XYZ file of C-alpha atoms in Angstrom:
227
model
C -12.781 20.638 5.904
C -9.532 19.367 4.392
C -8.793 15.735 3.555
C -5.237 14.861 2.583
C -3.177 11.777 1.756
C 0.284 11.219 3.226
C 1.708 8.065 1.677
C 1.034 4.361 2.275
C -2.349 4.374 4.064
C -2.025 7.606 6.038
C -4.982 9.963 5.714
C -5.535 13.258 7.562
C -8.910 14.913 8.059
C -9.088 18.440 9.441
C -12.558 19.583 10.470
C -14.106 21.925 13.053
C -10.736 22.596 14.664
C -9.984 18.866 15.038
C -7.252 16.864 13.333
C -7.904 13.183 12.644
C -5.162 10.810 11.507
C -5.942 7.395 10.055
C -3.253 4.681 10.274
C -0.371 7.088 11.088
C 2.630 5.101 9.847
C 5.254 7.875 9.676
C 8.676 6.707 10.896
C 9.891 4.086 8.426
C 7.448 5.216 5.744
C 9.520 6.390 2.796
C 6.396 7.647 1.026
C 5.217 10.126 3.658
C 5.806 13.862 3.969
C 4.912 13.912 7.672
C 7.167 14.093 10.727
C 6.007 12.822 14.093
C 7.360 15.917 15.853
C 5.171 18.178 13.693
C 1.887 16.301 14.017
C -0.718 17.120 16.676
C -3.741 14.873 16.123
C -6.792 15.059 18.344
C -8.104 11.708 17.093
C -6.331 8.641 15.686
C -8.340 5.985 13.838
C -6.798 2.553 13.290
C -7.979 -0.090 10.845
C -5.894 -2.991 12.164
C -2.816 -3.978 14.135
C -0.081 -4.387 11.533
C 2.999 -2.287 12.246
C 2.683 -0.309 9.005
C -0.743 0.928 10.143
C -0.376 1.309 13.909
C 2.865 3.096 13.102
C 3.536 5.984 15.481
C 0.153 5.913 17.194
C 1.411 5.504 20.754
C 3.960 8.312 20.559
C 1.538 10.665 18.814
C -1.295 9.901 21.219
C 0.831 10.364 24.334
C 2.377 13.588 23.047
C -0.972 15.134 22.122
C -3.397 13.445 24.547
C -5.176 12.121 21.461
C -8.051 9.656 21.552
C -7.364 6.407 19.687
C -10.424 4.714 18.156
C -9.761 1.147 17.030
C -11.158 -2.396 16.935
C -11.564 -3.761 20.465
C -8.509 -6.009 20.841
C -6.196 -3.454 19.256
C -7.691 -0.653 21.354
C -7.167 -2.660 24.537
C -3.497 -3.268 23.710
C -3.008 0.402 22.856
C -4.571 1.376 26.199
C -1.983 -0.757 27.994
C 0.684 1.513 26.507
C -0.795 4.411 28.505
C -2.985 5.828 25.750
C -6.603 7.040 25.889
C -8.788 4.794 23.709
C -12.344 4.120 22.607
C -12.779 0.472 21.542
C -15.248 -0.394 18.788
C -15.808 -3.290 16.420
C -17.124 -4.333 13.036
C -20.684 -3.191 12.431
C -20.630 -0.788 15.362
C -21.106 2.965 15.001
C -20.582 5.806 17.466
C -21.225 9.555 17.437
C -18.285 11.647 18.609
C -17.964 15.422 18.903
C -16.180 15.543 15.524
C -18.556 13.221 13.644
C -19.672 9.612 13.422
C -17.447 6.533 13.021
C -18.508 3.085 11.862
C -16.297 0.036 11.425
C -16.837 -2.315 8.496
C -15.441 -5.728 7.723
C -12.129 -6.183 5.911
C -10.497 -9.396 4.742
C -6.893 -9.353 5.923
C -4.912 -10.102 9.104
C -4.226 -8.090 12.246
C -1.170 -8.601 14.428
C 1.650 -6.498 15.829
C 5.306 -7.573 15.802
C 7.313 -6.323 18.798
C 11.007 -5.458 18.852
C 11.585 -8.938 20.331
C 9.883 -10.577 17.343
C 6.818 -11.449 19.396
C 3.625 -11.558 17.332
C 0.613 -10.166 19.201
C -2.814 -11.020 17.793
C -4.946 -7.890 17.442
C -8.374 -9.287 16.602
C -10.203 -8.648 13.349
C -9.074 -6.097 10.755
C -11.555 -3.454 9.666
C -12.426 -0.668 7.310
C -13.694 2.655 8.607
C -16.560 4.905 7.591
C -16.287 8.500 8.814
C -19.349 10.741 8.587
C -18.273 14.349 8.988
C -19.695 17.696 7.829
C -22.182 15.912 5.574
C -19.421 13.929 3.835
C -19.029 10.142 3.996
C -15.429 8.934 3.840
C -14.525 5.255 3.532
C -11.022 4.032 4.373
C -10.903 0.359 3.459
C -7.748 -0.393 5.448
C -5.969 -3.451 4.093
C -8.402 -5.791 2.427
C -9.135 -8.210 -0.354
C -12.067 -7.613 -2.644
C -15.337 -8.837 -1.125
C -18.866 -8.717 -2.465
C -20.373 -7.047 0.614
C -18.688 -3.842 -0.507
C -21.895 -3.496 -2.530
C -23.845 -3.411 0.731
C -21.486 -0.849 2.269
C -22.001 1.455 -0.700
C -25.778 0.922 -0.748
C -26.219 1.496 2.996
C -23.881 4.478 3.186
C -23.442 6.364 -0.128
C -19.747 7.228 -0.217
C -18.305 10.564 -1.230
C -14.599 9.667 -0.934
C -13.073 6.174 -0.799
C -9.469 5.320 0.002
C -8.708 1.863 -1.441
C -5.510 -0.222 -1.392
C -4.136 -1.194 -4.811
C -0.716 -2.631 -3.937
C -1.550 -6.297 -4.556
C 0.436 -9.078 -2.800
C -1.008 -8.225 0.654
C -4.255 -6.538 -0.472
C -6.329 -5.916 -3.566
C -4.396 -5.171 -6.725
C -5.505 -2.665 -9.367
C -7.994 -4.995 -11.053
C -9.757 -6.076 -7.860
C -9.664 -2.516 -6.528
C -11.381 -1.305 -9.692
C -14.068 -3.935 -9.111
C -14.379 -2.651 -5.525
C -15.048 0.824 -6.930
C -17.845 -0.596 -9.058
C -19.342 -2.199 -5.931
C -18.943 0.852 -3.664
C -19.843 3.558 -6.208
C -17.953 6.414 -4.508
C -17.959 9.848 -6.080
C -14.181 10.071 -5.648
C -11.632 7.291 -5.109
C -8.006 7.677 -4.000
C -5.593 4.729 -4.382
C -3.472 3.944 -1.311
C -1.116 1.261 0.047
C 1.240 1.032 -2.924
C 4.917 1.731 -3.756
C 5.998 1.795 -0.094
C 7.824 -1.547 -0.342
C 8.971 -3.588 -3.363
C 6.197 -6.230 -3.073
C 3.499 -3.561 -3.481
C 4.967 -1.499 -6.306
C 2.203 -0.423 -8.696
C 1.449 2.189 -11.329
C -1.713 3.903 -10.010
C -2.600 5.007 -13.523
C -3.311 1.354 -14.365
C -5.922 1.384 -11.621
C -7.311 4.737 -12.779
C -7.706 3.473 -16.337
C -9.785 0.528 -15.100
C -12.209 2.611 -13.051
C -15.523 3.680 -14.542
C -18.159 6.080 -13.184
C -16.048 7.399 -10.286
C -13.458 10.168 -10.278
C -9.957 8.857 -9.520
C -7.586 11.256 -7.780
C -3.988 10.027 -7.685
C -2.391 12.013 -4.873
C 1.218 12.549 -3.882
C 2.048 12.701 -0.184
C 0.688 15.922 1.243
C -1.833 16.585 -1.510
C -5.479 17.257 -0.671
C -8.575 15.613 -2.058
C -10.372 17.991 -4.380
C -13.981 17.784 -3.226
C -15.307 20.622 -5.388
């Protein structure tokens, strides 16, 4: 299994011949190394409906007949674009052929802005737990710090956590470091920073605040070292 980071909140998991993309914001993402034309996901997981997370989901899913797994309202809207979906929601878990997915709460917003400046409400935002090949991966999506992260970590011991540190729209470095203390992952990777001016951060500041978890600061295209 390979787990890699691709700028902003984009994460790729390759396992058992399947490719999973989380929040595939590629076009317009100055931090990513990916190109839509080169990507062939089998599964796309979405945390919420903001444009910088839905990204290129529809094009990628249509091109590759990929299954999109997302919170219910977002999944329904995606299905109306001619895409194959599996709707889920916060607290729900489901076994798939590649592994198990569970959605957790996140404290944020969820809406999509169309080319005509129409704002479409996409239901509740979420985090995602992926259980695959004996590894538990937590992608927090966009979220503030919340105390029930303790419960997430206690119920589902986390091997790898992807946490936003950009501040302004999500947790900043200090709150994200507190989230690490709540979640107790073995490895944590900072995400959702330096893509736009309001979320510019030095990830080393976050790393210096973290205790008792290994911080891996990854450039776009680099893999998580699970050894």
